[in-house]
């Protein structure tokens, strides 16, 4: 289920579906504090269906999720992890409202499937990085729970309750069961993390019972 193995037509259809989801559905309840602009609410119409790929209001992201990426992050997967564990992400980021609508697909995971899933930020330790990063030290803190634990910042060191994150909570309390499946959701990307997203420094991690530190992960990359 890797993106690079999908026919271009199939990828295009999937991207259009996510874009349609972004355009025509309302934000999750935790995002209702911030209202969409009039253009985001009323200006999409049929145009989103006919030429979604050319709509400059949206940036399309994709990611291939693999066990090899976990190993590159220094999180060695369990030797019993299935060799064909993999997944993908397709996302449509609204450049006006800063809402990322996404679909994650995965297959071949270890028994029990996804226990937790998060978006993380790659931090180098630079002093100009968001406060969630550790100064002078490379790290990969959670910047948004997709499903499972932690349900809010401050519960674990990897998701500190910074000024930006203190009132946030996870997008879904429970992850879907099974070692294959899909997750769809919306994340209103906060200002400190928007540059990291556009600079391809945000990655998604799927955790399982066998691999609590992560079984497959992938970097969100802008589709050219």
PDB file of C-alpha atoms in Angstrom:
ATOM      1  CA  UNK A   1       0.000   0.000   0.000  1.00  0.00           C
ATOM      2  CA  UNK A   2       2.889   2.348  -0.708  1.00  0.00           C
ATOM      3  CA  UNK A   3       2.180   5.533  -2.652  1.00  0.00           C
ATOM      4  CA  UNK A   4       5.014   4.967  -5.083  1.00  0.00           C
ATOM      5  CA  UNK A   5       3.412   1.670  -6.103  1.00  0.00           C
ATOM      6  CA  UNK A   6       0.022   3.232  -6.877  1.00  0.00           C
ATOM      7  CA  UNK A   7      -0.911   4.184 -10.438  1.00  0.00           C
ATOM      8  CA  UNK A   8      -0.933   7.942 -11.022  1.00  0.00           C
ATOM      9  CA  UNK A   9      -4.665   7.861 -11.761  1.00  0.00           C
ATOM     10  CA  UNK A  10      -5.430   6.124  -8.460  1.00  0.00           C
ATOM     11  CA  UNK A  11      -3.269   8.581  -6.502  1.00  0.00           C
ATOM     12  CA  UNK A  12      -4.982  11.504  -8.242  1.00  0.00           C
ATOM     13  CA  UNK A  13      -8.438  10.175  -7.361  1.00  0.00           C
ATOM     14  CA  UNK A  14      -7.423   9.661  -3.720  1.00  0.00           C
ATOM     15  CA  UNK A  15      -5.970  13.163  -3.550  1.00  0.00           C
ATOM     16  CA  UNK A  16      -9.186  14.615  -4.969  1.00  0.00           C
ATOM     17  CA  UNK A  17     -11.249  12.696  -2.399  1.00  0.00           C
ATOM     18  CA  UNK A  18      -9.175  14.126   0.441  1.00  0.00           C
ATOM     19  CA  UNK A  19      -9.429  17.586  -1.076  1.00  0.00           C
ATOM     20  CA  UNK A  20     -13.201  17.202  -1.364  1.00  0.00           C
ATOM     21  CA  UNK A  21     -13.283  16.079   2.271  1.00  0.00           C
ATOM     22  CA  UNK A  22     -11.317  19.195   3.180  1.00  0.00           C
ATOM     23  CA  UNK A  23     -13.648  21.461   1.211  1.00  0.00           C
ATOM     24  CA  UNK A  24     -17.098  20.121   1.965  1.00  0.00           C
ATOM     25  CA  UNK A  25     -16.971  18.880   5.547  1.00  0.00           C
ATOM     26  CA  UNK A  26     -16.954  20.946   8.718  1.00  0.00           C
ATOM     27  CA  UNK A  27     -14.046  21.106  11.128  1.00  0.00           C
ATOM     28  CA  UNK A  28     -13.766  18.730  14.090  1.00  0.00           C
ATOM     29  CA  UNK A  29     -15.354  20.028  17.306  1.00  0.00           C
ATOM     30  CA  UNK A  30     -12.025  20.994  18.873  1.00  0.00           C
ATOM     31  CA  UNK A  31     -11.306  23.234  15.886  1.00  0.00           C
ATOM     32  CA  UNK A  32     -14.562  25.190  15.938  1.00  0.00           C
ATOM     33  CA  UNK A  33     -12.967  27.999  17.934  1.00  0.00           C
ATOM     34  CA  UNK A  34     -11.310  29.242  14.743  1.00  0.00           C
ATOM     35  CA  UNK A  35     -13.706  30.113  11.928  1.00  0.00           C
ATOM     36  CA  UNK A  36     -13.042  29.448   8.242  1.00  0.00           C
ATOM     37  CA  UNK A  37     -12.687  32.408   5.959  1.00  0.00           C
ATOM     38  CA  UNK A  38     -15.653  33.227   3.667  1.00  0.00           C
ATOM     39  CA  UNK A  39     -13.662  31.886   0.717  1.00  0.00           C
ATOM     40  CA  UNK A  40     -13.084  28.571   2.456  1.00  0.00           C
ATOM     41  CA  UNK A  41     -16.763  28.294   3.307  1.00  0.00           C
ATOM     42  CA  UNK A  42     -18.405  29.431   0.096  1.00  0.00           C
ATOM     43  CA  UNK A  43     -15.830  29.684  -2.665  1.00  0.00           C
ATOM     44  CA  UNK A  44     -15.079  26.017  -3.286  1.00  0.00           C
ATOM     45  CA  UNK A  45     -18.154  24.687  -5.005  1.00  0.00           C
ATOM     46  CA  UNK A  46     -17.833  22.489  -8.021  1.00  0.00           C
ATOM     47  CA  UNK A  47     -14.379  23.861  -8.838  1.00  0.00           C
ATOM     48  CA  UNK A  48     -12.845  21.623  -6.146  1.00  0.00           C
ATOM     49  CA  UNK A  49     -14.096  18.587  -8.031  1.00  0.00           C
ATOM     50  CA  UNK A  50     -13.157  19.693 -11.554  1.00  0.00           C
ATOM     51  CA  UNK A  51      -9.626  21.044 -11.053  1.00  0.00           C
ATOM     52  CA  UNK A  52      -8.677  20.184  -7.468  1.00  0.00           C
ATOM     53  CA  UNK A  53      -5.047  19.721  -8.345  1.00  0.00           C
ATOM     54  CA  UNK A  54      -4.800  23.270  -9.714  1.00  0.00           C
ATOM     55  CA  UNK A  55      -6.471  24.968  -6.741  1.00  0.00           C
ATOM     56  CA  UNK A  56      -3.759  27.200  -5.311  1.00  0.00           C
ATOM     57  CA  UNK A  57      -5.551  27.403  -1.974  1.00  0.00           C
ATOM     58  CA  UNK A  58      -4.437  23.855  -1.242  1.00  0.00           C
ATOM     59  CA  UNK A  59      -1.065  22.159  -0.854  1.00  0.00           C
ATOM     60  CA  UNK A  60      -1.089  18.378  -1.285  1.00  0.00           C
ATOM     61  CA  UNK A  61       1.116  16.311   1.023  1.00  0.00           C
ATOM     62  CA  UNK A  62       1.998  12.653   0.890  1.00  0.00           C
ATOM     63  CA  UNK A  63       4.037  10.229   2.984  1.00  0.00           C
ATOM     64  CA  UNK A  64       5.173   6.629   2.674  1.00  0.00           C
ATOM     65  CA  UNK A  65       5.137   4.854   6.047  1.00  0.00           C
ATOM     66  CA  UNK A  66       7.751   2.122   6.507  1.00  0.00           C
ATOM     67  CA  UNK A  67       9.637   0.271   9.223  1.00  0.00           C
ATOM     68  CA  UNK A  68      12.882   1.473   7.622  1.00  0.00           C
ATOM     69  CA  UNK A  69      11.902   5.047   8.482  1.00  0.00           C
ATOM     70  CA  UNK A  70      11.511   4.019  12.125  1.00  0.00           C
ATOM     71  CA  UNK A  71      15.028   2.601  12.109  1.00  0.00           C
ATOM     72  CA  UNK A  72      16.329   5.854  10.595  1.00  0.00           C
ATOM     73  CA  UNK A  73      14.771   7.704  13.540  1.00  0.00           C
ATOM     74  CA  UNK A  74      16.794   5.516  15.885  1.00  0.00           C
ATOM     75  CA  UNK A  75      13.736   3.574  17.047  1.00  0.00           C
ATOM     76  CA  UNK A  76      14.634  -0.007  16.169  1.00  0.00           C
ATOM     77  CA  UNK A  77      11.527  -2.044  15.442  1.00  0.00           C
ATOM     78  CA  UNK A  78      10.954  -5.406  17.095  1.00  0.00           C
ATOM     79  CA  UNK A  79      12.569  -8.321  15.179  1.00  0.00           C
ATOM     80  CA  UNK A  80       9.102  -9.906  15.078  1.00  0.00           C
ATOM     81  CA  UNK A  81       7.586  -6.929  13.273  1.00  0.00           C
ATOM     82  CA  UNK A  82       6.042  -8.083   9.951  1.00  0.00           C
ATOM     83  CA  UNK A  83       8.366  -7.312   7.054  1.00  0.00           C
ATOM     84  CA  UNK A  84       5.495  -6.057   4.911  1.00  0.00           C
ATOM     85  CA  UNK A  85       4.170  -3.555   7.481  1.00  0.00           C
ATOM     86  CA  UNK A  86       3.616  -0.300   5.618  1.00  0.00           C
ATOM     87  CA  UNK A  87       1.259   2.589   5.027  1.00  0.00           C
ATOM     88  CA  UNK A  88       0.720   5.950   3.385  1.00  0.00           C
ATOM     89  CA  UNK A  89      -0.721   9.402   4.016  1.00  0.00           C
ATOM     90  CA  UNK A  90      -2.395  11.790   1.594  1.00  0.00           C
ATOM     91  CA  UNK A  91      -3.278  15.237   2.900  1.00  0.00           C
ATOM     92  CA  UNK A  92      -4.745  18.500   1.600  1.00  0.00           C
ATOM     93  CA  UNK A  93      -3.571  21.598   3.461  1.00  0.00           C
ATOM     94  CA  UNK A  94      -5.757  24.693   3.110  1.00  0.00           C
ATOM     95  CA  UNK A  95      -3.324  27.597   2.807  1.00  0.00           C
ATOM     96  CA  UNK A  96      -6.001  30.050   3.965  1.00  0.00           C
ATOM     97  CA  UNK A  97      -7.547  28.278   6.962  1.00  0.00           C
ATOM     98  CA  UNK A  98      -4.453  26.165   7.840  1.00  0.00           C
ATOM     99  CA  UNK A  99      -6.574  23.016   8.078  1.00  0.00           C
ATOM    100  CA  UNK A 100      -4.868  19.758   7.081  1.00  0.00           C
ATOM    101  CA  UNK A 101      -7.409  17.155   5.960  1.00  0.00           C
ATOM    102  CA  UNK A 102      -5.767  13.754   5.699  1.00  0.00           C
ATOM    103  CA  UNK A 103      -6.250  10.079   5.024  1.00  0.00           C
ATOM    104  CA  UNK A 104      -3.887   7.435   6.372  1.00  0.00           C
ATOM    105  CA  UNK A 105      -3.902   3.897   5.038  1.00  0.00           C
ATOM    106  CA  UNK A 106      -1.950   1.011   6.514  1.00  0.00           C
ATOM    107  CA  UNK A 107      -1.592  -2.738   6.078  1.00  0.00           C
ATOM    108  CA  UNK A 108       0.422  -5.673   7.360  1.00  0.00           C
ATOM    109  CA  UNK A 109       0.945  -4.254  10.841  1.00  0.00           C
ATOM    110  CA  UNK A 110       1.596  -6.500  13.823  1.00  0.00           C
ATOM    111  CA  UNK A 111      -1.278  -8.076  15.755  1.00  0.00           C
ATOM    112  CA  UNK A 112      -3.675  -5.557  17.258  1.00  0.00           C
ATOM    113  CA  UNK A 113      -2.931  -2.876  14.673  1.00  0.00           C
ATOM    114  CA  UNK A 114      -2.539   0.805  15.528  1.00  0.00           C
ATOM    115  CA  UNK A 115      -2.518   1.554  19.263  1.00  0.00           C
ATOM    116  CA  UNK A 116      -1.503   5.219  18.950  1.00  0.00           C
ATOM    117  CA  UNK A 117      -0.766   7.618  16.131  1.00  0.00           C
ATOM    118  CA  UNK A 118       0.748  11.113  16.133  1.00  0.00           C
ATOM    119  CA  UNK A 119       2.157  13.922  14.076  1.00  0.00           C
ATOM    120  CA  UNK A 120       5.687  14.811  15.197  1.00  0.00           C
ATOM    121  CA  UNK A 121       8.031  17.698  14.439  1.00  0.00           C
ATOM    122  CA  UNK A 122      11.648  17.104  13.495  1.00  0.00           C
ATOM    123  CA  UNK A 123      13.725  19.429  15.677  1.00  0.00           C
ATOM    124  CA  UNK A 124      17.442  20.068  15.207  1.00  0.00           C
ATOM    125  CA  UNK A 125      17.902  22.042  18.414  1.00  0.00           C
ATOM    126  CA  UNK A 126      18.171  25.412  16.687  1.00  0.00           C
ATOM    127  CA  UNK A 127      17.232  28.371  18.890  1.00  0.00           C
ATOM    128  CA  UNK A 128      14.741  29.648  16.283  1.00  0.00           C
ATOM    129  CA  UNK A 129      12.589  26.524  16.445  1.00  0.00           C
ATOM    130  CA  UNK A 130       9.177  26.372  18.216  1.00  0.00           C
ATOM    131  CA  UNK A 131       9.217  26.222  22.053  1.00  0.00           C
ATOM    132  CA  UNK A 132       8.214  22.547  21.950  1.00  0.00           C
ATOM    133  CA  UNK A 133      11.707  21.711  20.643  1.00  0.00           C
ATOM    134  CA  UNK A 134      14.591  21.190  23.037  1.00  0.00           C
ATOM    135  CA  UNK A 135      17.314  23.861  22.616  1.00  0.00           C
ATOM    136  CA  UNK A 136      20.625  22.435  21.507  1.00  0.00           C
ATOM    137  CA  UNK A 137      19.252  18.906  21.105  1.00  0.00           C
ATOM    138  CA  UNK A 138      17.697  16.986  18.241  1.00  0.00           C
ATOM    139  CA  UNK A 139      14.228  15.664  19.098  1.00  0.00           C
ATOM    140  CA  UNK A 140      10.895  14.646  17.599  1.00  0.00           C
ATOM    141  CA  UNK A 141       8.130  15.827  19.940  1.00  0.00           C
ATOM    142  CA  UNK A 142       4.450  15.138  19.383  1.00  0.00           C
ATOM    143  CA  UNK A 143       2.606  18.150  18.003  1.00  0.00           C
ATOM    144  CA  UNK A 144      -0.769  16.440  17.526  1.00  0.00           C
ATOM    145  CA  UNK A 145      -2.238  13.100  18.597  1.00  0.00           C
ATOM    146  CA  UNK A 146      -4.263  11.529  15.805  1.00  0.00           C
ATOM    147  CA  UNK A 147      -5.698   8.649  17.832  1.00  0.00           C
ATOM    148  CA  UNK A 148      -5.022   6.940  21.148  1.00  0.00           C
ATOM    149  CA  UNK A 149      -2.764   8.260  23.890  1.00  0.00           C
ATOM    150  CA  UNK A 150      -1.763  10.814  24.982  1.00  0.00           C
ATOM    151  CA  UNK A 151      -5.142  12.486  24.723  1.00  0.00           C
ATOM    152  CA  UNK A 152      -3.778  15.874  25.764  1.00  0.00           C
ATOM    153  CA  UNK A 153      -0.434  17.659  26.260  1.00  0.00           C
ATOM    154  CA  UNK A 154       1.442  17.229  29.528  1.00  0.00           C
ATOM    155  CA  UNK A 155       0.637  13.535  29.926  1.00  0.00           C
ATOM    156  CA  UNK A 156       4.022  12.458  28.520  1.00  0.00           C
ATOM    157  CA  UNK A 157       7.359  14.272  28.109  1.00  0.00           C
ATOM    158  CA  UNK A 158       7.132  13.915  24.305  1.00  0.00           C
ATOM    159  CA  UNK A 159       4.082  16.217  24.231  1.00  0.00           C
ATOM    160  CA  UNK A 160       4.770  19.049  26.695  1.00  0.00           C
ATOM    161  CA  UNK A 161       2.034  21.538  27.557  1.00  0.00           C
ATOM    162  CA  UNK A 162       3.560  24.570  25.878  1.00  0.00           C
ATOM    163  CA  UNK A 163       1.656  27.824  25.449  1.00  0.00           C
ATOM    164  CA  UNK A 164       0.598  26.681  21.988  1.00  0.00           C
ATOM    165  CA  UNK A 165      -0.399  23.149  22.952  1.00  0.00           C
ATOM    166  CA  UNK A 166      -1.810  23.419  26.480  1.00  0.00           C
ATOM    167  CA  UNK A 167      -5.498  23.451  25.422  1.00  0.00           C
ATOM    168  CA  UNK A 168      -5.263  20.842  22.676  1.00  0.00           C
ATOM    169  CA  UNK A 169      -6.429  17.242  22.692  1.00  0.00           C
ATOM    170  CA  UNK A 170      -6.273  14.234  20.401  1.00  0.00           C
ATOM    171  CA  UNK A 171      -8.339  14.061  17.232  1.00  0.00           C
ATOM    172  CA  UNK A 172      -9.738  10.601  18.052  1.00  0.00           C
ATOM    173  CA  UNK A 173      -9.791   8.842  21.436  1.00  0.00           C
ATOM    174  CA  UNK A 174      -9.475   5.331  20.006  1.00  0.00           C
ATOM    175  CA  UNK A 175      -7.688   3.952  16.972  1.00  0.00           C
ATOM    176  CA  UNK A 176      -9.332   1.569  14.525  1.00  0.00           C
ATOM    177  CA  UNK A 177      -8.906  -2.139  15.217  1.00  0.00           C
ATOM    178  CA  UNK A 178      -7.155  -4.514  12.845  1.00  0.00           C
ATOM    179  CA  UNK A 179      -3.724  -4.628  11.230  1.00  0.00           C
ATOM    180  CA  UNK A 180      -5.049  -3.017   8.034  1.00  0.00           C
ATOM    181  CA  UNK A 181      -7.318  -0.019   7.679  1.00  0.00           C
ATOM    182  CA  UNK A 182      -7.743   3.708   7.174  1.00  0.00           C
ATOM    183  CA  UNK A 183      -7.823   6.829   9.349  1.00  0.00           C
ATOM    184  CA  UNK A 184      -9.344  10.099   8.182  1.00  0.00           C
ATOM    185  CA  UNK A 185      -9.153  13.328  10.119  1.00  0.00           C
ATOM    186  CA  UNK A 186      -8.617  17.082  10.209  1.00  0.00           C
ATOM    187  CA  UNK A 187      -5.924  18.986  12.048  1.00  0.00           C
ATOM    188  CA  UNK A 188      -5.911  22.754  12.405  1.00  0.00           C
ATOM    189  CA  UNK A 189      -2.162  23.369  12.224  1.00  0.00           C
ATOM    190  CA  UNK A 190      -1.097  25.941  14.798  1.00  0.00           C
ATOM    191  CA  UNK A 191       1.096  28.869  13.748  1.00  0.00           C
ATOM    192  CA  UNK A 192       4.392  27.609  15.278  1.00  0.00           C
ATOM    193  CA  UNK A 193       4.182  24.370  13.240  1.00  0.00           C
ATOM    194  CA  UNK A 194       3.121  25.706   9.834  1.00  0.00           C
ATOM    195  CA  UNK A 195       6.665  26.485   8.674  1.00  0.00           C
ATOM    196  CA  UNK A 196       7.810  23.021   9.754  1.00  0.00           C
ATOM    197  CA  UNK A 197       5.002  21.447   7.742  1.00  0.00           C
ATOM    198  CA  UNK A 198       5.825  23.465   4.641  1.00  0.00           C
ATOM    199  CA  UNK A 199       9.555  22.694   5.100  1.00  0.00           C
ATOM    200  CA  UNK A 200       8.825  18.927   5.178  1.00  0.00           C
ATOM    201  CA  UNK A 201       9.786  18.565   8.844  1.00  0.00           C
ATOM    202  CA  UNK A 202       6.550  16.972  10.112  1.00  0.00           C
ATOM    203  CA  UNK A 203       6.265  13.191  10.209  1.00  0.00           C
ATOM    204  CA  UNK A 204       3.545  10.734  11.147  1.00  0.00           C
ATOM    205  CA  UNK A 205       4.178   7.732  13.394  1.00  0.00           C
ATOM    206  CA  UNK A 206       1.955   4.662  13.892  1.00  0.00           C
ATOM    207  CA  UNK A 207       2.565   2.815  17.158  1.00  0.00           C
ATOM    208  CA  UNK A 208       1.521  -0.760  17.949  1.00  0.00           C
ATOM    209  CA  UNK A 209       1.604  -2.997  21.015  1.00  0.00           C
ATOM    210  CA  UNK A 210       4.588  -4.829  19.560  1.00  0.00           C
ATOM    211  CA  UNK A 211       6.360  -1.582  18.699  1.00  0.00           C
ATOM    212  CA  UNK A 212       5.237   1.002  21.288  1.00  0.00           C
ATOM    213  CA  UNK A 213       7.858   3.496  20.084  1.00  0.00           C
ATOM    214  CA  UNK A 214       6.594   3.204  16.529  1.00  0.00           C
ATOM    215  CA  UNK A 215       6.195   0.505  13.878  1.00  0.00           C
ATOM    216  CA  UNK A 216       5.944   2.550  10.670  1.00  0.00           C
ATOM    217  CA  UNK A 217       6.505   6.247  10.062  1.00  0.00           C
ATOM    218  CA  UNK A 218       6.913   8.670   7.219  1.00  0.00           C
ATOM    219  CA  UNK A 219       7.774  12.292   6.473  1.00  0.00           C
ATOM    220  CA  UNK A 220       5.034  14.536   5.048  1.00  0.00           C
ATOM    221  CA  UNK A 221       6.363  15.837   1.742  1.00  0.00           C
ATOM    222  CA  UNK A 222       4.748  18.373  -0.572  1.00  0.00           C
ATOM    223  CA  UNK A 223       3.560  16.779  -3.794  1.00  0.00           C
ATOM    224  CA  UNK A 224       5.203  18.465  -6.786  1.00  0.00           C
TER     225      UNK A 224
END
